[in-house]
Short mmCIF file of C-alpha atoms in Angstrom, two decimals:
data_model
loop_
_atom_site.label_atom_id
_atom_site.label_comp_id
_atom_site.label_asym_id
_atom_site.label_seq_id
_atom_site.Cartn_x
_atom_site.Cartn_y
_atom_site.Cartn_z
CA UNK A 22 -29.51 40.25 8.03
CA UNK A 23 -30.24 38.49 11.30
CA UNK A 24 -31.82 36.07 10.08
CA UNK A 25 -28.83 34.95 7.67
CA UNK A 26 -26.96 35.09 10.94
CA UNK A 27 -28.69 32.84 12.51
CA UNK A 28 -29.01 30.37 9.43
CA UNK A 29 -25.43 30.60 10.17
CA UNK A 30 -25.01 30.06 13.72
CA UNK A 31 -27.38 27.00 13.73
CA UNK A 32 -24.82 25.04 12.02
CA UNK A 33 -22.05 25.35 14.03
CA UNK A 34 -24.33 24.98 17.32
CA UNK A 35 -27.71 23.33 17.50
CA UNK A 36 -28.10 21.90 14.65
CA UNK A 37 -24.35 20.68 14.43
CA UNK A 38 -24.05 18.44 11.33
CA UNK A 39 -21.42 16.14 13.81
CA UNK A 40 -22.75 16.45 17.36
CA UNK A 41 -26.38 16.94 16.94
CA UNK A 42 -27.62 15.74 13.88
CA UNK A 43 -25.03 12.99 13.86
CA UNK A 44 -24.00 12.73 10.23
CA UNK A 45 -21.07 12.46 8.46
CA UNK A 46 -19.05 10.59 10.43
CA UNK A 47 -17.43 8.39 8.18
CA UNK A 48 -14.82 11.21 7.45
CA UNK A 49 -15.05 12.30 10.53
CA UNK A 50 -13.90 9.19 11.92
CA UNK A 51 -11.41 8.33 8.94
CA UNK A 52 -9.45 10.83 8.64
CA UNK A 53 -9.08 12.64 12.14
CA UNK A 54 -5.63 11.60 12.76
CA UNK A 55 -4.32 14.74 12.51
CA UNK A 56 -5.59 18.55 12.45
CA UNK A 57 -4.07 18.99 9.35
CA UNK A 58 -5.93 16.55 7.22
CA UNK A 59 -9.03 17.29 9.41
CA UNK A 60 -8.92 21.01 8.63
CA UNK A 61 -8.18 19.77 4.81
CA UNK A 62 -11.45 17.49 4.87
CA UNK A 63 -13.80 20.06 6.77
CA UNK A 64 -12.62 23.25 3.83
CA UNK A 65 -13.27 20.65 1.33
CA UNK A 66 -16.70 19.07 2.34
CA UNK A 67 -17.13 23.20 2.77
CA UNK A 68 -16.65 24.04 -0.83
CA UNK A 69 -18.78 21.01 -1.99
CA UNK A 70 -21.51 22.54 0.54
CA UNK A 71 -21.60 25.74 -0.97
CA UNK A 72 -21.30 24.91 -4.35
CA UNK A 73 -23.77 22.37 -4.55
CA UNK A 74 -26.11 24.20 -1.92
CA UNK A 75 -26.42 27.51 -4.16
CA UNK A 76 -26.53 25.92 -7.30
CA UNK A 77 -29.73 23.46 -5.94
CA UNK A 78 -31.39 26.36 -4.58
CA UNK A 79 -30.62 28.47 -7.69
CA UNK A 80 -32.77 25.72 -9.74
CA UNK A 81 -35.17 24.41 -7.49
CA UNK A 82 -37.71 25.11 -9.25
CA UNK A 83 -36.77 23.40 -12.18
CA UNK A 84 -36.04 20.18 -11.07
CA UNK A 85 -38.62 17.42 -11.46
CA UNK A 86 -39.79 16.44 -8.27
CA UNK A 87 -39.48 12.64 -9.01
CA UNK A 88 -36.00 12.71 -10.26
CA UNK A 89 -34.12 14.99 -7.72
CA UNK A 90 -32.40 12.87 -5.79
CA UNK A 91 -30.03 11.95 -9.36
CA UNK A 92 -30.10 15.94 -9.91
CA UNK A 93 -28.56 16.42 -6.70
CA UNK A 94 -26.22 13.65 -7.11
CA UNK A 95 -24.71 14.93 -10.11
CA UNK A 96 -24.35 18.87 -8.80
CA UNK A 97 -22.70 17.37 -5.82
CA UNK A 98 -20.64 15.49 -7.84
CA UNK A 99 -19.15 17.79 -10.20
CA UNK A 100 -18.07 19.90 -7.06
CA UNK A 101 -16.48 16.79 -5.49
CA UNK A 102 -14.57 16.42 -8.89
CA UNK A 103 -13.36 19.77 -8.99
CA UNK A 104 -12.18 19.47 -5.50
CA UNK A 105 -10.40 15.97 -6.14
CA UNK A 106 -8.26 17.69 -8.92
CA UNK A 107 -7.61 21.15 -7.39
CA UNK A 108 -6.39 18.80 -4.49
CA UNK A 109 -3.88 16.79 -6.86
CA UNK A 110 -2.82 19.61 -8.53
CA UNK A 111 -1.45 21.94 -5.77
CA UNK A 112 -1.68 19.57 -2.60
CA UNK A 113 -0.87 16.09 -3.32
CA UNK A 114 0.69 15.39 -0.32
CA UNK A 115 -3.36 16.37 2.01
CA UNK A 116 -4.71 14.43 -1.40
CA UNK A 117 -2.62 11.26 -0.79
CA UNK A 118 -3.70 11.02 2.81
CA UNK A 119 -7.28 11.84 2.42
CA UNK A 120 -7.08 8.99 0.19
CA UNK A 121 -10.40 7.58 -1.38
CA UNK A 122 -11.82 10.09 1.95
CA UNK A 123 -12.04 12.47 -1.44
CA UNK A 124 -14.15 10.78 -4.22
CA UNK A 125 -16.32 9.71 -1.12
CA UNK A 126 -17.30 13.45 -0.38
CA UNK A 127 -19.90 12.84 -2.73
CA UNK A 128 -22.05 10.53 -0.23
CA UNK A 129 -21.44 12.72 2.78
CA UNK A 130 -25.11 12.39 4.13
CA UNK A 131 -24.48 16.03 5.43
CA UNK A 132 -24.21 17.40 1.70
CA UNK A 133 -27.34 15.19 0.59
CA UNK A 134 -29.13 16.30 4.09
CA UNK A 135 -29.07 20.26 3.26
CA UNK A 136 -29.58 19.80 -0.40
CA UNK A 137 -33.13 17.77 0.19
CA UNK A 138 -33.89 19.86 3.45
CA UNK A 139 -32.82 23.16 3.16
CA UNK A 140 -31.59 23.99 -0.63
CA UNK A 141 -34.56 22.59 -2.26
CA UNK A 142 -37.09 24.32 -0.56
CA UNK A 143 -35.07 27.97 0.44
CA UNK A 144 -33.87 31.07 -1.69
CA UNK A 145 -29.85 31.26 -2.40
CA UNK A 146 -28.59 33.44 -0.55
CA UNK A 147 -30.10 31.51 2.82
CA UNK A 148 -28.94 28.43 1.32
CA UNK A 149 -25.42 30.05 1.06
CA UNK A 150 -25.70 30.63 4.82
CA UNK A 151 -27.02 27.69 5.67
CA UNK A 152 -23.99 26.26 4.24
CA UNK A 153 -21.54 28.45 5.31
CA UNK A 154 -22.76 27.44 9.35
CA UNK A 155 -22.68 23.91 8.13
CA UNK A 156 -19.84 23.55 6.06
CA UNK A 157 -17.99 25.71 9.60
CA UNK A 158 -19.98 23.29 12.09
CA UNK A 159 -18.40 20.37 10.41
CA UNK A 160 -14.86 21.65 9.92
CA UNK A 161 -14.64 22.77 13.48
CA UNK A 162 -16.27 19.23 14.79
CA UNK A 163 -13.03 18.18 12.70
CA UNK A 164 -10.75 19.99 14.00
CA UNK A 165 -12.01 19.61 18.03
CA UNK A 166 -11.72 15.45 17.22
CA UNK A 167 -8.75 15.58 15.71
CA UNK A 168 -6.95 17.83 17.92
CA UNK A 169 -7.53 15.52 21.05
CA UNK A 170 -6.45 12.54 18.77
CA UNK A 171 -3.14 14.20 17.66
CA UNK A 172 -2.54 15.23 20.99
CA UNK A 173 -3.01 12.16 23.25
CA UNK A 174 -1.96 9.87 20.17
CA UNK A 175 1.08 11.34 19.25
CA UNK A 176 1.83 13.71 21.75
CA UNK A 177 1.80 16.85 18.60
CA UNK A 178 -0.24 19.13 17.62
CA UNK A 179 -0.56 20.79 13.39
CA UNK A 180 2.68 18.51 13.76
CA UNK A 181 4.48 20.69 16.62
CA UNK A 182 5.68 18.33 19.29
CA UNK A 183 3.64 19.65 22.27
CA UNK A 184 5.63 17.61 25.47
CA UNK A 185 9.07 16.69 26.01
CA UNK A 186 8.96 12.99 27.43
CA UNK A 187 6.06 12.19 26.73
CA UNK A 188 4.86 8.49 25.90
CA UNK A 189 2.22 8.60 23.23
CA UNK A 190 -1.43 6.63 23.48
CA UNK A 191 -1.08 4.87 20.07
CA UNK A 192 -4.45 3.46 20.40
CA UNK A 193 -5.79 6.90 20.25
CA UNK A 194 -4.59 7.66 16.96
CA UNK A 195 -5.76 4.07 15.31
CA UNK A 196 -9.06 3.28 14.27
CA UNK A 197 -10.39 2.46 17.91
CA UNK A 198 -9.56 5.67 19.56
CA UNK A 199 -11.44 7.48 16.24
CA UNK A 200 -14.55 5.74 17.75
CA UNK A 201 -14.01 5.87 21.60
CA UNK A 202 -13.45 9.45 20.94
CA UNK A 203 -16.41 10.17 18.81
CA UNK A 204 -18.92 8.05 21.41
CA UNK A 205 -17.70 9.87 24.81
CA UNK A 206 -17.41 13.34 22.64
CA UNK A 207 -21.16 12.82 22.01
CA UNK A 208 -22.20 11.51 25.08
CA UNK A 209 -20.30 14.83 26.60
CA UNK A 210 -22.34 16.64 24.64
CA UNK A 211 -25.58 15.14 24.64
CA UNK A 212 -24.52 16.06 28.75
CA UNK A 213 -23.94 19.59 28.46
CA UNK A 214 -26.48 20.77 25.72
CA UNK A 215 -29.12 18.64 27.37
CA UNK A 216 -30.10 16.89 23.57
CA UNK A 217 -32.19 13.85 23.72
CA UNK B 17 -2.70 -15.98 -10.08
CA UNK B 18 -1.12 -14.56 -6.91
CA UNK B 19 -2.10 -17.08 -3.94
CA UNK B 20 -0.84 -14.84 -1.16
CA UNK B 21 -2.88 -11.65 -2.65
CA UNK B 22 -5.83 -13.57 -3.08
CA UNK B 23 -5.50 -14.82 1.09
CA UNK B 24 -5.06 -11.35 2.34
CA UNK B 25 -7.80 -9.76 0.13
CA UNK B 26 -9.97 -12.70 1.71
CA UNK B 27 -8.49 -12.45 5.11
CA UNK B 28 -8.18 -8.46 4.81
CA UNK B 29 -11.17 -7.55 3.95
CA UNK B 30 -13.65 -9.70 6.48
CA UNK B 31 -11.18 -9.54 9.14
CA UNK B 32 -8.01 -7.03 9.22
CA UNK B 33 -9.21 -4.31 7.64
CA UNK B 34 -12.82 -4.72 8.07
CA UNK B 35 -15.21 -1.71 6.69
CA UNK B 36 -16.76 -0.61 9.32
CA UNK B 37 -13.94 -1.07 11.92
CA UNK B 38 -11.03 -0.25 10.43
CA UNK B 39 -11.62 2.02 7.20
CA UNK B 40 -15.13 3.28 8.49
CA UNK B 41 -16.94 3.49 5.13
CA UNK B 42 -20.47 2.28 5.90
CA UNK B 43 -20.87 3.50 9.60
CA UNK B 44 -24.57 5.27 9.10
CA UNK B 45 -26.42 1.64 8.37
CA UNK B 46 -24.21 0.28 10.80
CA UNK B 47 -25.13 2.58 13.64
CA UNK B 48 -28.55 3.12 12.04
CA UNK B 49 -29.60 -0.51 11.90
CA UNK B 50 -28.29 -2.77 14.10
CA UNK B 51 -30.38 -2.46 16.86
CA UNK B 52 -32.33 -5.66 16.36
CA UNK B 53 -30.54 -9.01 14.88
CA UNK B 54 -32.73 -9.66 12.02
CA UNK B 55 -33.22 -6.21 10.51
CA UNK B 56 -28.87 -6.42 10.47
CA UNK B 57 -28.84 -9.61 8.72
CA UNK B 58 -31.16 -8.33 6.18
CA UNK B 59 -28.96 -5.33 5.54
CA UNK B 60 -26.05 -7.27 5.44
CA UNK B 61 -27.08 -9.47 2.87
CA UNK B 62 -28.15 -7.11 1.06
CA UNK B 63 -24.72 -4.80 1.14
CA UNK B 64 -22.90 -8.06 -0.02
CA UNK B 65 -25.39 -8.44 -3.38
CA UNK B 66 -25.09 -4.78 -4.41
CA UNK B 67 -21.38 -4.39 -3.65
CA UNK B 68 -20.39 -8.03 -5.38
CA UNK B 69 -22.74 -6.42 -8.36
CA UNK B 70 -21.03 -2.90 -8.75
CA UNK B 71 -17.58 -4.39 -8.08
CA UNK B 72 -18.11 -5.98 -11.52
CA UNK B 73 -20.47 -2.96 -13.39
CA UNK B 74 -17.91 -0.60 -12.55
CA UNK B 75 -14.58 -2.51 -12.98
CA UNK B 76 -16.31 -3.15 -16.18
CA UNK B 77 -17.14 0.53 -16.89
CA UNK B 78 -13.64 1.91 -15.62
CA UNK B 79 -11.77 -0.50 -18.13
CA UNK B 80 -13.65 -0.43 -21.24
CA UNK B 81 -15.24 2.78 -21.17
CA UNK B 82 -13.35 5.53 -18.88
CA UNK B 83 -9.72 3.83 -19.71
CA UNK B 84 -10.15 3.89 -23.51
CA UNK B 85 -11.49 7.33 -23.88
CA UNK B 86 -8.83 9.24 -21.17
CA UNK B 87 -11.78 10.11 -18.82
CA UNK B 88 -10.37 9.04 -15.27
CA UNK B 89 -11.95 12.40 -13.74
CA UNK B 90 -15.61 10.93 -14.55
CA UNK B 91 -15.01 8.06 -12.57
CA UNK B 92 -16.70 9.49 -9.21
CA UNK B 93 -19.65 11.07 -11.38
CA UNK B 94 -20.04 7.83 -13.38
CA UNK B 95 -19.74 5.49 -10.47
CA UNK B 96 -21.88 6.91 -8.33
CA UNK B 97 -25.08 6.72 -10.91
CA UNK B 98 -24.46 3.80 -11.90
CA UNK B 99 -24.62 2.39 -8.24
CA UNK B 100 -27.57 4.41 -7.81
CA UNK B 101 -29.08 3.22 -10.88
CA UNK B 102 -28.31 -0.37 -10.23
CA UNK B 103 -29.57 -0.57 -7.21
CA UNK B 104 -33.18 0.79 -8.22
CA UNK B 105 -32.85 -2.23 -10.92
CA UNK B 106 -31.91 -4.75 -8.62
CA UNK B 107 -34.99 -3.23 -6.42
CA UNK B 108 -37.29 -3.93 -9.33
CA UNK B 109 -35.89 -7.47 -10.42
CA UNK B 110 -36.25 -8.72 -6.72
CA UNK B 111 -39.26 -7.33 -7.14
CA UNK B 112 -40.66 -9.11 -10.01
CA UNK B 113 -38.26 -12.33 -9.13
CA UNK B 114 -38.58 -13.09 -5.37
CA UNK B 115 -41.23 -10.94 -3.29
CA UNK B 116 -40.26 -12.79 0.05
CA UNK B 117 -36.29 -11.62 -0.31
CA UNK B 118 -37.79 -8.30 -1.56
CA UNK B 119 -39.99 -8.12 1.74
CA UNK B 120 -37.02 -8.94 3.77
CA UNK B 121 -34.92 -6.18 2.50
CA UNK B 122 -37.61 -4.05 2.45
CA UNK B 123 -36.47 0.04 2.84
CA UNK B 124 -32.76 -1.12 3.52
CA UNK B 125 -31.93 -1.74 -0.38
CA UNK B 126 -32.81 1.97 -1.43
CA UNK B 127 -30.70 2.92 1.34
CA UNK B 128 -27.75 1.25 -0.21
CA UNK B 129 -27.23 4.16 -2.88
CA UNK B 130 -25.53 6.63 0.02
CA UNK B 131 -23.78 4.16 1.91
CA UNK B 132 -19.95 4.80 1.23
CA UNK B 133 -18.99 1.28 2.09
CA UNK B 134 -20.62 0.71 -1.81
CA UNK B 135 -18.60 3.52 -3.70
CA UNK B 136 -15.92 2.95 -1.45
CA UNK B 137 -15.08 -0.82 -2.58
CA UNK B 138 -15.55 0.76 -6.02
CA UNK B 139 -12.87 2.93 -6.06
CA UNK B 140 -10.74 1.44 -3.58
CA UNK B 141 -10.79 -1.43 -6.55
CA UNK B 142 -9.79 0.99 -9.48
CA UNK B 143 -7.14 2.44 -7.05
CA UNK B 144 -5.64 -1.20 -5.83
CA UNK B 145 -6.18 -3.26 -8.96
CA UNK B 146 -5.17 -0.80 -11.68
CA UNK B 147 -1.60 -0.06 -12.46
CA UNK B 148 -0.67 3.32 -14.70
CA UNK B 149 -3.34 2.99 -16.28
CA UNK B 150 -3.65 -0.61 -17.18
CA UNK B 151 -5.55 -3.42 -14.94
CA UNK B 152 -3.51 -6.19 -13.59
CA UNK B 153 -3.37 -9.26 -14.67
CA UNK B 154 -6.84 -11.29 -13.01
CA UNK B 155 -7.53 -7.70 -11.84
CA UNK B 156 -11.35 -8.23 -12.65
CA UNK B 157 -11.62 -11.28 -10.20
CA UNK B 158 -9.51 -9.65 -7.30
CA UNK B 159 -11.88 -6.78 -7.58
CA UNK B 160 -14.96 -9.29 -7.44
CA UNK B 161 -13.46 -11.09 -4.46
CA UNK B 162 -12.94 -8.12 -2.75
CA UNK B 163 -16.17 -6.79 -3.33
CA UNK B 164 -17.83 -10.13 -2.10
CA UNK B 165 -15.46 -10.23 1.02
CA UNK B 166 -15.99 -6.62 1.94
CA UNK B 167 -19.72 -7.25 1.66
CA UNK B 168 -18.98 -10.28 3.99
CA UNK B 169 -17.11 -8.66 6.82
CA UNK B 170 -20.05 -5.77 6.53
CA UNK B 171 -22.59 -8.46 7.41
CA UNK B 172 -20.03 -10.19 10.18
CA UNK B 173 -19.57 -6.38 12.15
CA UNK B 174 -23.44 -5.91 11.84
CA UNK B 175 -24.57 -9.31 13.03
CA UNK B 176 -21.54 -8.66 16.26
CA UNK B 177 -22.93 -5.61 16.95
CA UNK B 178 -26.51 -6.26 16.79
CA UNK B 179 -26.17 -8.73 18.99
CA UNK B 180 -24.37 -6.70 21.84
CA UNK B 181 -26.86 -3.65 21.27
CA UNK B 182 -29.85 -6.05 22.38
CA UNK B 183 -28.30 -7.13 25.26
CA UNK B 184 -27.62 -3.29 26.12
CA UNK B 185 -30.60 -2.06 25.63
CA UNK B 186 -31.80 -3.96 28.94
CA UNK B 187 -29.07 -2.52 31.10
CA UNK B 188 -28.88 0.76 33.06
CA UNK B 189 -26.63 3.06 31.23
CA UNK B 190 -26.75 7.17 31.75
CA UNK B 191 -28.59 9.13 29.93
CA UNK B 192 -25.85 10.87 27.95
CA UNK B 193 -24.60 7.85 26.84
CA UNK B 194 -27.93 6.27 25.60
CA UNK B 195 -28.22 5.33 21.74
CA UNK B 196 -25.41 6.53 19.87
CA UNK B 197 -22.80 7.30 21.71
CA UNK B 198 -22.98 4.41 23.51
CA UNK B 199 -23.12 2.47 20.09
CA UNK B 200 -19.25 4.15 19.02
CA UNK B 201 -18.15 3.02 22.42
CA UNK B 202 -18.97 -0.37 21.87
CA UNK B 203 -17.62 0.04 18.36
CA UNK B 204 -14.55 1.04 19.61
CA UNK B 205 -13.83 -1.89 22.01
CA UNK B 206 -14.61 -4.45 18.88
CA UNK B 207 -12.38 -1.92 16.40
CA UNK B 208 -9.55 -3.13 19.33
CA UNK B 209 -10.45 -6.58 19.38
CA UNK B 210 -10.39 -6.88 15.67
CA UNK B 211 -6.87 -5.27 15.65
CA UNK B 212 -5.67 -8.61 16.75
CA UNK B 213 -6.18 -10.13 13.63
CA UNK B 214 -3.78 -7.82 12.35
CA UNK B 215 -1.09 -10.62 13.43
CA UNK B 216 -1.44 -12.62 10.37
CA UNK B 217 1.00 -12.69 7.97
CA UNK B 218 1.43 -14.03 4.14
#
């Protein structure tokens, strides 16, 4: 049991998909302008994690080393499928602003990352873990980035304006701000966790 | 054929909203391989091939294959093996074909299959160029053009970033800040300057 804890924990600290392993950021980038859609994106990379982690690790051992990478592919992408019309069907408004962010779940190097690292070589219920810490790593990564965005770029937060009078940074919440935020968020902590 | 469309898909996609910089599909070979100039040219050119190439499979796939049949919801599945499928073809035709280009590409064109910039273009074509259903009038040459200029304003953000990264890597920066983060920051200040373009108008 502690040991599925700690498959768990790694993900949302050391071995953070965002901060320390530095993947992923495409999304992470694109479509932090607001908590909301970053919650959205981080619940639905999530469910593509687990589904497509448990089923991998489920049938390891039947896949053909040489042609895995397509295997994978495909698993990942019947999850992102599902996800892209649940989303339509009962939230099209977080489905119209993740835009194409949806379809393009399916190359999320963190997805491909813990199918060929972890999945394929671990049990399922570690791989559920594993994704579970990831899949929560990621989201809260998300949510951290696009909190300080909404906040400083539009002066709200989950849409709530936070204070009266107050002049918003609209660079922060266009595509330069996504990056200056990213690069000093690293750097901060690349400072405080000592990572090299 | 719509002159002004066929400007700001041109003008659009190198400059206003440039991949990397403004819709930030493509960001791990463009953090990932431009620290040296020529390794980022390679890349580029190679991007441009392979998108140009599935902008036309896939158009081509979407319209007489998906369309016909009512199969939308395969479109991520299908697209995404047939880029990945492609681009171990085009691997073995340069290959056979031209062994320098093939040298110069080296481990980038593999690579190509998970960059998002490729399935991006893809999609963002069936989303922009297809109406209800139906494809727009020249919608298989917009879809070319904007594969071909996305491609091209991939290769221009490399080559500008490569470029500053060399020069950086001989100053004194902290610690923190070395490599990537660094990188983003950098990103960020060209993200700004390319908002300027953002002034034309057709």
């Amino acid at each position: 049991m502690k040991k599925l804890f700690q498959e768990f924990t790694k993900g949302i600290h050391r071995e953070n998909p965002i901060f320390a392993l530095a993947l992923g950021l495409c999304p992470t980038l694109a479509i932090s302008t607001s908590v909301k859609t970053g919650l959205g994106m981080g619940l639905a990379a999530t469910f593509v994690l687990i589904g497509s982690n448990v089923i991998i690790s489920a049938i390891r051992n039947g896949i053909p080393h040489k042609i895995r990478i397509p295997c994978f592919i495909v698993i990942i992408a019947t999850f992102v499928t599902i996800v892209e019309l649940v989303m339509q069907a009962y939230f099209p408004p977080l489905s119209k602003q993740l835009g194409i962010f949806v379809p393009l779940i399916v190359v999320n190097c963190i997805i491909m990352c813990r199918a060929e690292g972890f999945a394929a070589k671990n049990p399922p219920t570690r791989s559920l873990f594993d994704a579970l810490g990831m899949g929560a790593g990621f989201t809260l990564g998300l949510v951290l980035i696009s909190a300080i965005r909404e906040a400083i770029g539009s002066g709200r937060l989950f849409g709530y304006i936070l204070f009266k009078g107050y002049q918003p940074a609209l660079t922060l919440a266009l595509a330069p701000g996504a990056l200056l935020v990213l690069g000093l968020l690293l750097g901060l902590s690349n400072l405080i966790f000592k990572r090299k | 054929m719509d002159l002004g469309l066929l400007l700001s898909i041109v003008i659009g996609n190198i400059f206003i909203s440039n991949f990397i910089l403004f819709k930030f599909l493509g960001l791990c070979p463009f953090i990932g391989v431009s620290r040296k100039t020529g390794p980022a040219l390679s890349m580029g050119a190679a991007v441009i091939f392979v998108m140009t190439l599935s902008s036309i499979i896939t158009w081509c796939i979407y319209n007489f294959l998906l369309l016909p049949f009512n199969m939308e919801f395969l479109r991520t599945i299908s697209f995404i093996l047939v880029i990945a499928s492609f681009v171990q073809l085009a691997e073995m035709i340069i290959l056979k074909t031209n062994p320098t280009l093939y040298r110069v590409l080296g481990v980038y064109l593999p690579l190509i299959t998970t960059n998002c910039a490729i399935l991006g273009v893809t999609v963002l074509n069936i989303d922009m160029f297809f109406k209800e259903g139906k494809a727009l009038s020249f919608s298989f040459f917009y879809a070319v053009l904007q594969g071909f200029c996305a491609g091209l304003g991939f290769l221009l953000a490399m080559l500008l970033m490569s470029g500053i990264r060399e020069r950086l890597d001989i100053l004194d920066v902290p610690d923190s800040l070395k490599g990537i983060p660094l990188a983003f920051i950098v990103a960020s200040l060209m993200s700004l300057a390319f908002m300027g373009f953002s002034g034309f108008k057709f």
